[in-house]
mmCIF file of C-alpha atoms and ligand atoms in Angstrom:
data_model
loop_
_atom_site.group_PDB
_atom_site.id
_atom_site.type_symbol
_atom_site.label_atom_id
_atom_site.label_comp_id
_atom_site.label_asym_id
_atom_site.label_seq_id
_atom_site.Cartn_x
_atom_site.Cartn_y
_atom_site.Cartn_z
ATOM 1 C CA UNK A 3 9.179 -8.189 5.851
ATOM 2 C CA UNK A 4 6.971 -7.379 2.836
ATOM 3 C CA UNK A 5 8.985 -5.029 0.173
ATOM 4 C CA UNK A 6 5.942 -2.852 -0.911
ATOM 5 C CA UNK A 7 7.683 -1.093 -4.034
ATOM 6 C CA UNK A 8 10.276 -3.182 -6.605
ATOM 7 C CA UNK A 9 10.139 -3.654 -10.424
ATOM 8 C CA UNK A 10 11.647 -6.781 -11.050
ATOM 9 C CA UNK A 11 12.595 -6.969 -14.706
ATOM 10 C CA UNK A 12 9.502 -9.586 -16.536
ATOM 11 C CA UNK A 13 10.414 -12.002 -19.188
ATOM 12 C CA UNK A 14 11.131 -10.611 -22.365
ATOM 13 C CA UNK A 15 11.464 -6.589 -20.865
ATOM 14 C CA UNK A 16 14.637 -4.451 -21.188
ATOM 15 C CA UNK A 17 16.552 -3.964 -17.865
ATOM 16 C CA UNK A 18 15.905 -0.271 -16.021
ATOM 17 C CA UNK A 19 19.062 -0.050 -14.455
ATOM 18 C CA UNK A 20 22.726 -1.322 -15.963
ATOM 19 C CA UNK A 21 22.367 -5.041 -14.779
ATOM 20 C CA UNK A 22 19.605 -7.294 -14.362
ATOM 21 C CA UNK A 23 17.218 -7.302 -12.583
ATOM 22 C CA UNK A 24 14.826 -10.332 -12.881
ATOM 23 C CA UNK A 25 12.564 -11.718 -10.048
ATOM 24 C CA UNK A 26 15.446 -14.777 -9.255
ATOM 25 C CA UNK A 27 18.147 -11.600 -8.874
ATOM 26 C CA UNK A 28 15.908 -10.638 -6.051
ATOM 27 C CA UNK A 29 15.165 -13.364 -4.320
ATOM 28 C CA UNK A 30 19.120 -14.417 -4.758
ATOM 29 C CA UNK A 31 20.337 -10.904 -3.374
ATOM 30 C CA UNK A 32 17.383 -10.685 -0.107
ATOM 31 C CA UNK A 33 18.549 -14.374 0.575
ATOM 32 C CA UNK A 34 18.269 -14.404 4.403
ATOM 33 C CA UNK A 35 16.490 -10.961 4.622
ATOM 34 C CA UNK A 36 13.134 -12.947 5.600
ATOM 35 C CA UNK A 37 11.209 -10.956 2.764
ATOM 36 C CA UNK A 38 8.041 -12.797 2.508
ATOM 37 C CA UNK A 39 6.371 -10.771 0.127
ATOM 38 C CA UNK A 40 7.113 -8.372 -2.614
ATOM 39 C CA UNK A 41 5.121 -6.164 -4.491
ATOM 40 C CA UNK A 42 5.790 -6.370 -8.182
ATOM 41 C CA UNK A 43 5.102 -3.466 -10.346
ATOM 42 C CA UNK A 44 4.608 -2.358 -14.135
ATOM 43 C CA UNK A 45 3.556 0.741 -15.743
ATOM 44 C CA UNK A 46 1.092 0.983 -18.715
ATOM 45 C CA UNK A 47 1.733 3.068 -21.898
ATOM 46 C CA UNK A 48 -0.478 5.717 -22.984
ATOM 47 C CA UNK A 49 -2.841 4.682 -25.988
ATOM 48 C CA UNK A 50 -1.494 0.849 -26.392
ATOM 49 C CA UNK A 51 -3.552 -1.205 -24.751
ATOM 50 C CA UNK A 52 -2.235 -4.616 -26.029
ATOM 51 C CA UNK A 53 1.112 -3.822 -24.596
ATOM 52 C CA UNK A 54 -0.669 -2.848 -21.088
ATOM 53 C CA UNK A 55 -2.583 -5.897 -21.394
ATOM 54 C CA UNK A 56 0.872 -7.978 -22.287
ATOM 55 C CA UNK A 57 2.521 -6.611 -19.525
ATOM 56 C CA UNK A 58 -0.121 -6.699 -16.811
ATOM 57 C CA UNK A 59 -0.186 -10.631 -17.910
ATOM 58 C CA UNK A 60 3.363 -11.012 -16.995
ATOM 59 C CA UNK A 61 2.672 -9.662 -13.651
ATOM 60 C CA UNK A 62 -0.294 -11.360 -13.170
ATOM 61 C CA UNK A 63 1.609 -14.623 -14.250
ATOM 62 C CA UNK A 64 5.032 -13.582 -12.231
ATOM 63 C CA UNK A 65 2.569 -13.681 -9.285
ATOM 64 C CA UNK A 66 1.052 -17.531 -10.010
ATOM 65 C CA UNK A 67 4.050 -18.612 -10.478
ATOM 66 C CA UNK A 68 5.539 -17.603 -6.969
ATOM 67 C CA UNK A 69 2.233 -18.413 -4.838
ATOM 68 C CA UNK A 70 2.101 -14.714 -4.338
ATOM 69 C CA UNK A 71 5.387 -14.169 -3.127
ATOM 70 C CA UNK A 72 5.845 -11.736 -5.589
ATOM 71 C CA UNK A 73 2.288 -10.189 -5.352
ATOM 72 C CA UNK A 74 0.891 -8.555 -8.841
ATOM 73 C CA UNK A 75 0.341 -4.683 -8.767
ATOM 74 C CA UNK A 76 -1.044 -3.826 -12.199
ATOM 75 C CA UNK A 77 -1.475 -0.579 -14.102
ATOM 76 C CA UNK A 78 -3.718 1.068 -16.197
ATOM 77 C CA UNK A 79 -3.004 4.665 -18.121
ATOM 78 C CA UNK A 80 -5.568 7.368 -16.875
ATOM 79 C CA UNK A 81 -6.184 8.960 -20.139
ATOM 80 C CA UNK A 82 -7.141 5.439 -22.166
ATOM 81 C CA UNK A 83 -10.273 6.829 -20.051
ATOM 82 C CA UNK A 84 -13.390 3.473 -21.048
ATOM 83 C CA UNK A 85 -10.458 1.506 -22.035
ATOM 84 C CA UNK A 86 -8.180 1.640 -19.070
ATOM 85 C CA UNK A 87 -11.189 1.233 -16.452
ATOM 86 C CA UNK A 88 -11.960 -2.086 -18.413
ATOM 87 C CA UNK A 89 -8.927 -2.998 -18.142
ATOM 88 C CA UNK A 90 -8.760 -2.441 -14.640
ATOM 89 C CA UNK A 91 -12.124 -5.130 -13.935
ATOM 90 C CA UNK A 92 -9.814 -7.375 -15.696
ATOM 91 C CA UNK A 93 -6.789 -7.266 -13.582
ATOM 92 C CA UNK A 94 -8.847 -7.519 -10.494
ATOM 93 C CA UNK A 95 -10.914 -10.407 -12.029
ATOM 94 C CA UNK A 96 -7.075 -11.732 -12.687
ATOM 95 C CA UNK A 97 -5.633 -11.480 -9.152
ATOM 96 C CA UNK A 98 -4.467 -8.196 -9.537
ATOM 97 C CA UNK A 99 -3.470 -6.759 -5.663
ATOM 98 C CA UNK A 100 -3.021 -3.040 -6.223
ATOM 99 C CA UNK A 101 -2.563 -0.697 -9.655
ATOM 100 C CA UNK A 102 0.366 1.363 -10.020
ATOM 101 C CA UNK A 103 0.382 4.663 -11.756
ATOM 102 C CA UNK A 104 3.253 7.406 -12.209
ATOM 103 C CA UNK A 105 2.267 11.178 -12.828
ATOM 104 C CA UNK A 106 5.889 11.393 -14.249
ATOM 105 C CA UNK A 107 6.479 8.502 -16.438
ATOM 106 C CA UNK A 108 3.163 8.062 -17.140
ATOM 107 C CA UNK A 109 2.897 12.224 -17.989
ATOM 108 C CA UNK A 110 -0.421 12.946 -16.438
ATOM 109 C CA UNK A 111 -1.437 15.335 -13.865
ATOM 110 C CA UNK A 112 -2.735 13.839 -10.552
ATOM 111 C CA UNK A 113 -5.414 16.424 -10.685
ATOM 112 C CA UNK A 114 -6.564 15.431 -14.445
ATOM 113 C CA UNK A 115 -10.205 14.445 -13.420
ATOM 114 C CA UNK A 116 -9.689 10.844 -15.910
ATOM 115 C CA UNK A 117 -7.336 10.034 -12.892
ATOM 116 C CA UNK A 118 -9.708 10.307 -10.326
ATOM 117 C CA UNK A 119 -12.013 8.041 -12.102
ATOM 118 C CA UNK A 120 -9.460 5.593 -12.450
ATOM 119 C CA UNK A 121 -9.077 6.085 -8.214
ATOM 120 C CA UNK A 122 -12.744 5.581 -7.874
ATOM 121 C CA UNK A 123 -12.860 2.454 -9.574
ATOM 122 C CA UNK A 124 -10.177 0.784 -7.932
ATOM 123 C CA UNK A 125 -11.781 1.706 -4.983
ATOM 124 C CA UNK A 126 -15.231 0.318 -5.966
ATOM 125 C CA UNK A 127 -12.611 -3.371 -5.999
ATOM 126 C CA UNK A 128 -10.825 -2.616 -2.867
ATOM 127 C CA UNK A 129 -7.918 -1.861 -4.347
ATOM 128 C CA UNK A 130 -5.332 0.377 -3.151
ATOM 129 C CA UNK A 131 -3.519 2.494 -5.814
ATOM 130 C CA UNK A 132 0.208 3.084 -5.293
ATOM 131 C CA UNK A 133 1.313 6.604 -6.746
ATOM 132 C CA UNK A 134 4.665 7.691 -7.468
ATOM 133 C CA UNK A 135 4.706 10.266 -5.368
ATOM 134 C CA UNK A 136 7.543 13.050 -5.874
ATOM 135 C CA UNK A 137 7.751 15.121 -8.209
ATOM 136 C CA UNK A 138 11.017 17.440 -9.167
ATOM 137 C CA UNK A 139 8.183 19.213 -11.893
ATOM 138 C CA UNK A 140 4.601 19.642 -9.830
ATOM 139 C CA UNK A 141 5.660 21.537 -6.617
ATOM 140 C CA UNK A 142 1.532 20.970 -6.155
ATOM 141 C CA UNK A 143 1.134 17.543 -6.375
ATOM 142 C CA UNK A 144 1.638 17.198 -2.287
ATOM 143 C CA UNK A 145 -1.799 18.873 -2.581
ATOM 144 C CA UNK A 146 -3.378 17.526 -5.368
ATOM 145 C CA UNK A 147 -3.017 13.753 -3.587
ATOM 146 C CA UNK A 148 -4.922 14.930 -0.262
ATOM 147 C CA UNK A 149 -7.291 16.290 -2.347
ATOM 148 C CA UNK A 150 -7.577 13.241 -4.515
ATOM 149 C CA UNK A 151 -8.197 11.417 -0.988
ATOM 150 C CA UNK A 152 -10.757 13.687 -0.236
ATOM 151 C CA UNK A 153 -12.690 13.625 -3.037
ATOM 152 C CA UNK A 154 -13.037 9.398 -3.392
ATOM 153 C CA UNK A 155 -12.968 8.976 1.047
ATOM 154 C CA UNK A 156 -13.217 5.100 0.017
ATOM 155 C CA UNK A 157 -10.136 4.980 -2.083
ATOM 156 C CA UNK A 158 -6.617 3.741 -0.417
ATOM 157 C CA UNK A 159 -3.791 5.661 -1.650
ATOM 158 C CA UNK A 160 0.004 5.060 -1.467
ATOM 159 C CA UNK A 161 2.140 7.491 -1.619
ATOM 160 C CA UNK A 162 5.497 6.348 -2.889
ATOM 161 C CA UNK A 163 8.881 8.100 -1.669
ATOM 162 C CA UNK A 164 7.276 9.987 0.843
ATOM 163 C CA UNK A 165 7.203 13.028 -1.430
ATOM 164 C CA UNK A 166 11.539 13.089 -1.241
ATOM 165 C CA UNK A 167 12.913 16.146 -0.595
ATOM 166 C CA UNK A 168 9.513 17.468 0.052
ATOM 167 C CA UNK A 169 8.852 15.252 3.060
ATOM 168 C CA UNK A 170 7.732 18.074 5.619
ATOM 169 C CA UNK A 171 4.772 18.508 3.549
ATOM 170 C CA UNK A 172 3.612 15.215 4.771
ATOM 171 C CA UNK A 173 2.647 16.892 8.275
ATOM 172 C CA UNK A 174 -0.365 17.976 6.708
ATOM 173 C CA UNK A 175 -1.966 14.311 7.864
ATOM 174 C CA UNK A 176 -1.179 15.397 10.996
ATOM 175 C CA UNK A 177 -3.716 18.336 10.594
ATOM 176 C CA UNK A 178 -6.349 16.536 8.762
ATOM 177 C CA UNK A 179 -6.372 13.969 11.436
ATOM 178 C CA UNK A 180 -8.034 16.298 13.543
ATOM 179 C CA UNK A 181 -10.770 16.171 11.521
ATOM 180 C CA UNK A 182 -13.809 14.051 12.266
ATOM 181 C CA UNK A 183 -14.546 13.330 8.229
ATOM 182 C CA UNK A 184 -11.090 12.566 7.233
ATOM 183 C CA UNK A 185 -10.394 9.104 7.273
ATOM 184 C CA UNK A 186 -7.014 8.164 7.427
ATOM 185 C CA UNK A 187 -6.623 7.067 3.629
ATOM 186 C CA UNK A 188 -3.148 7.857 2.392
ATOM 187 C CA UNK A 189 -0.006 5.303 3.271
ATOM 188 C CA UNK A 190 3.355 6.709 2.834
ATOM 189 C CA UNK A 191 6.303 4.145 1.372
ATOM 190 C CA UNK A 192 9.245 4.535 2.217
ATOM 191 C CA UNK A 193 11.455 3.584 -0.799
ATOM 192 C CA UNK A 194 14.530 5.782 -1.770
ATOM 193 C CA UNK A 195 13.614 8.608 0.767
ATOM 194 C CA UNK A 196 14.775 6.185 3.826
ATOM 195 C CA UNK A 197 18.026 6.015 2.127
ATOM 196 C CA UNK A 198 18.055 9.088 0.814
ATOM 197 C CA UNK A 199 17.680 10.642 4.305
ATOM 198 C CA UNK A 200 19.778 8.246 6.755
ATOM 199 C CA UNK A 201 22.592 8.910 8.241
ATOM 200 C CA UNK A 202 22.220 12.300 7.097
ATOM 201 C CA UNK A 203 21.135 16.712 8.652
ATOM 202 C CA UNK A 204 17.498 15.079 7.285
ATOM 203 C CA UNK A 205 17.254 12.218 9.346
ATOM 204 C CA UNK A 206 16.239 12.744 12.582
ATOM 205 C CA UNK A 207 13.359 15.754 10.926
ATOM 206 C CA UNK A 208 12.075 12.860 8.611
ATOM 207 C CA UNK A 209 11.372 10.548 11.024
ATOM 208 C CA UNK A 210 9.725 13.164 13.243
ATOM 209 C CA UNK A 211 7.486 13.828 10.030
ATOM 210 C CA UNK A 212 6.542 9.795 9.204
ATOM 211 C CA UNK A 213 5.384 9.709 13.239
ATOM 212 C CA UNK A 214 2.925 12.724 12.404
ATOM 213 C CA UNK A 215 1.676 10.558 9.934
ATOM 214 C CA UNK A 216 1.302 7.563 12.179
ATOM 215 C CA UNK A 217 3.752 4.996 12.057
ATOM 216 C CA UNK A 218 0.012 2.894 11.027
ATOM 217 C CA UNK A 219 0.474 4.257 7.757
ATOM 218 C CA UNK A 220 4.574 3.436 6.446
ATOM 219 C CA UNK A 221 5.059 0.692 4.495
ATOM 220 C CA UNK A 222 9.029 -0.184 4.206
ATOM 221 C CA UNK A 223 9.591 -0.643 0.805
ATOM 222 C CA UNK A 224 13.098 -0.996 -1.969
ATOM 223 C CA UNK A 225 12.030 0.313 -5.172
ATOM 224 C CA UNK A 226 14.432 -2.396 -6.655
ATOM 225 C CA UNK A 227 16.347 -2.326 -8.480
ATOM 226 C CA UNK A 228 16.903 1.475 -8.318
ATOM 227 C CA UNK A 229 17.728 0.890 -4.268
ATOM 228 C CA UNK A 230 18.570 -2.303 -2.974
ATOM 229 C CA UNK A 231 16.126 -4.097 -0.320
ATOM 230 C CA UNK A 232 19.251 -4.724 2.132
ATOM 231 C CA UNK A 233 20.626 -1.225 2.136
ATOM 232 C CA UNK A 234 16.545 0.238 2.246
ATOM 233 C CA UNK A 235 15.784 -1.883 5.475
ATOM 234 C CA UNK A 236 19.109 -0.565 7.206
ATOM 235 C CA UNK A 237 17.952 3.065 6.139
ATOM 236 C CA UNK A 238 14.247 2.187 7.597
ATOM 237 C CA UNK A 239 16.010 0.353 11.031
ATOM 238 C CA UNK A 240 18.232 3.198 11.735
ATOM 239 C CA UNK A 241 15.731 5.796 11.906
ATOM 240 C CA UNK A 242 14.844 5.366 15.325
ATOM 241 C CA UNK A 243 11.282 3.496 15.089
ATOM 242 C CA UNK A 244 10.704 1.133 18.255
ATOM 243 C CA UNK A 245 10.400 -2.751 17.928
ATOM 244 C CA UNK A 246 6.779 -2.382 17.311
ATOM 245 C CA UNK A 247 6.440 0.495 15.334
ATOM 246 C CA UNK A 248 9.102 -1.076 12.945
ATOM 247 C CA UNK A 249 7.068 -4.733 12.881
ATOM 248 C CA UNK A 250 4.196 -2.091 11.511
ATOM 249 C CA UNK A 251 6.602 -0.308 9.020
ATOM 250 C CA UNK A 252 8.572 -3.607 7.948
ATOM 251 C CA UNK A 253 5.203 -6.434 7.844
ATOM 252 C CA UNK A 254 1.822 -5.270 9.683
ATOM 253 C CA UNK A 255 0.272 -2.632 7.528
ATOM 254 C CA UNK A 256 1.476 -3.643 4.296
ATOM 255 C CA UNK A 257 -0.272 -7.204 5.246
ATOM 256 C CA UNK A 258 -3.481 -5.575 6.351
ATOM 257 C CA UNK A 259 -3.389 -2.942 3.155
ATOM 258 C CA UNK A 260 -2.327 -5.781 0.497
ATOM 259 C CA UNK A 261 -4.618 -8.434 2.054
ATOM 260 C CA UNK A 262 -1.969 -10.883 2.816
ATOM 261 C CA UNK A 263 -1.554 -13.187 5.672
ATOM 262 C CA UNK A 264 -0.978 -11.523 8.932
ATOM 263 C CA UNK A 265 1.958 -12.157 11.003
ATOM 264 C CA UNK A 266 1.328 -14.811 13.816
ATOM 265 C CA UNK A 267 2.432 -14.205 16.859
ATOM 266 C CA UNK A 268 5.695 -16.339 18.388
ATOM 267 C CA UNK A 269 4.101 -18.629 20.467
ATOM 268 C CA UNK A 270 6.237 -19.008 23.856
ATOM 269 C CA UNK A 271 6.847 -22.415 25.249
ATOM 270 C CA UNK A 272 4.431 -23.678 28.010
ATOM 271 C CA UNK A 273 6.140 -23.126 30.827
ATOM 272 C CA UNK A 274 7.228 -26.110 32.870
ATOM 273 C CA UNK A 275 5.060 -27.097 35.924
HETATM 274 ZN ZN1 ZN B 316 9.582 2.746 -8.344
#
């Protein structure tokens, strides 16, 4: 599996959550879960760049020192405007795998134009931008990230939590796929909605949502420590995906998004003559 959403807790940070949560927690609690990669996020301040700059390093450096197994997804703050787009060449000169950035912690609006020129910058790298992606205070933003993916076509956007609550919205891919121009540029993680929404009324209606989607475009993921990866994959297994739609959800598109290695494919034994 790759885990495309956690935030292990980086040397010298505060926990998020009552307990700790540091990189060795996770690999101790997904012993046996066959997680071979997880994406490890941070979020910048607004108007501190040494502290963005200290904590993309830790990220960066969480990353060497696991040969990728945690894989580095860095983040910039929209409205540090020249500052936050150098900062961005630096974290892809550095290794950096994806940028993270959160309309609600972060406090911007994911129509603010400063974030759309952070979004066409990453894209100008190849790198795909992971948003948090429900909000309890922008009943708009739904909207405001297909237009986003509209307006910068080369971009690759992740759309974490699958807009919660909101999920139905997401059959608006659906629609655009019938478009010639559209192309397909918005993934959809999974984390905390899958939980949120198994075993429950929601289940079977969110799962009937992801497939208008496009199964292509899920990416399992935890958001550890706030969920926990074991509990997430159960939530992602028991919504009905087949074998191979799941090896998509759990590995495939994640590896082809992220650039990792692809899966290989068991190799049967010869058969005897
Ligand atoms: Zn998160």
């Amino acid at each position: 599996m790759i885990d495309a959403h956690t935030h292990p807790q980086l040397p010298g940070e505060e926990p998020i959550v009552g307990a700790s949560h540091t990189p060795e927690d996770y690999l101790r609690l997904t012993k046996g879960l066959d997680i071979r990669f997880a994406a490890a996020f941070v979020m910048a301040p607004r108007g501190d760049l040494p502290r963005t700059r200290a904590l993309n390093d830790k990220v960066l450096a969480l990353g060497k020192q696991t040969d990728g197994r945690f894989f580095p997804v860095c983040s910039v703050h929209p409205h540090d405007r020249a500052k936050a787009l150098i900062e961005l060449d630096r974290v892809v000169n550095a290794g950096a795998r994806a940028l993270k950035l959160h309309p609600n912690t972060q406090q911007f609006d994911v129509a603010d134009p400063a974030v759309r020129t952070v979004v066409a910058r990453a894209a100008k790298h190849g790198l795909p931008v992971v948003f948090d992606g429900y909000s309890p205070f922008d009943a708009d933003q739904p909207g405001k990230f297909v237009r986003l993916a509209m307006a910068e076509p080369d971009a690759r956007l992740v759309v974490a939590h699958a807009h919660g609550p909101q999920f139905a919205a997401l059959t608006v891919y659906e629609v655009l796929a019938r478009y010639p121009w559209w192309r397909r540029n918005v993934w959809i993680d999974l984390s905390a909605a899958a939980s949120l929404f198994a075993d429950g009324p929601f289940a079977e209606q969110f799962a009937w949502v992801l497939r208008k989607v496009g199964t292509d475009r899920l990416l399992f993921a935890s958001d550890y420590p706030l969920d926990m990866p074991r509990a997430a994959a159960g939530a992602v297994a028991s919504l009905g995906f087949s074998r191979t739609e799941l090896a998509s959800v759990f590995y495939d598109n994640a590896a082809r998004l992220f650039g990792l290695p692809t899966r290989q494919p068991k190799r049967r034994p010869e058969p005897a003559r």
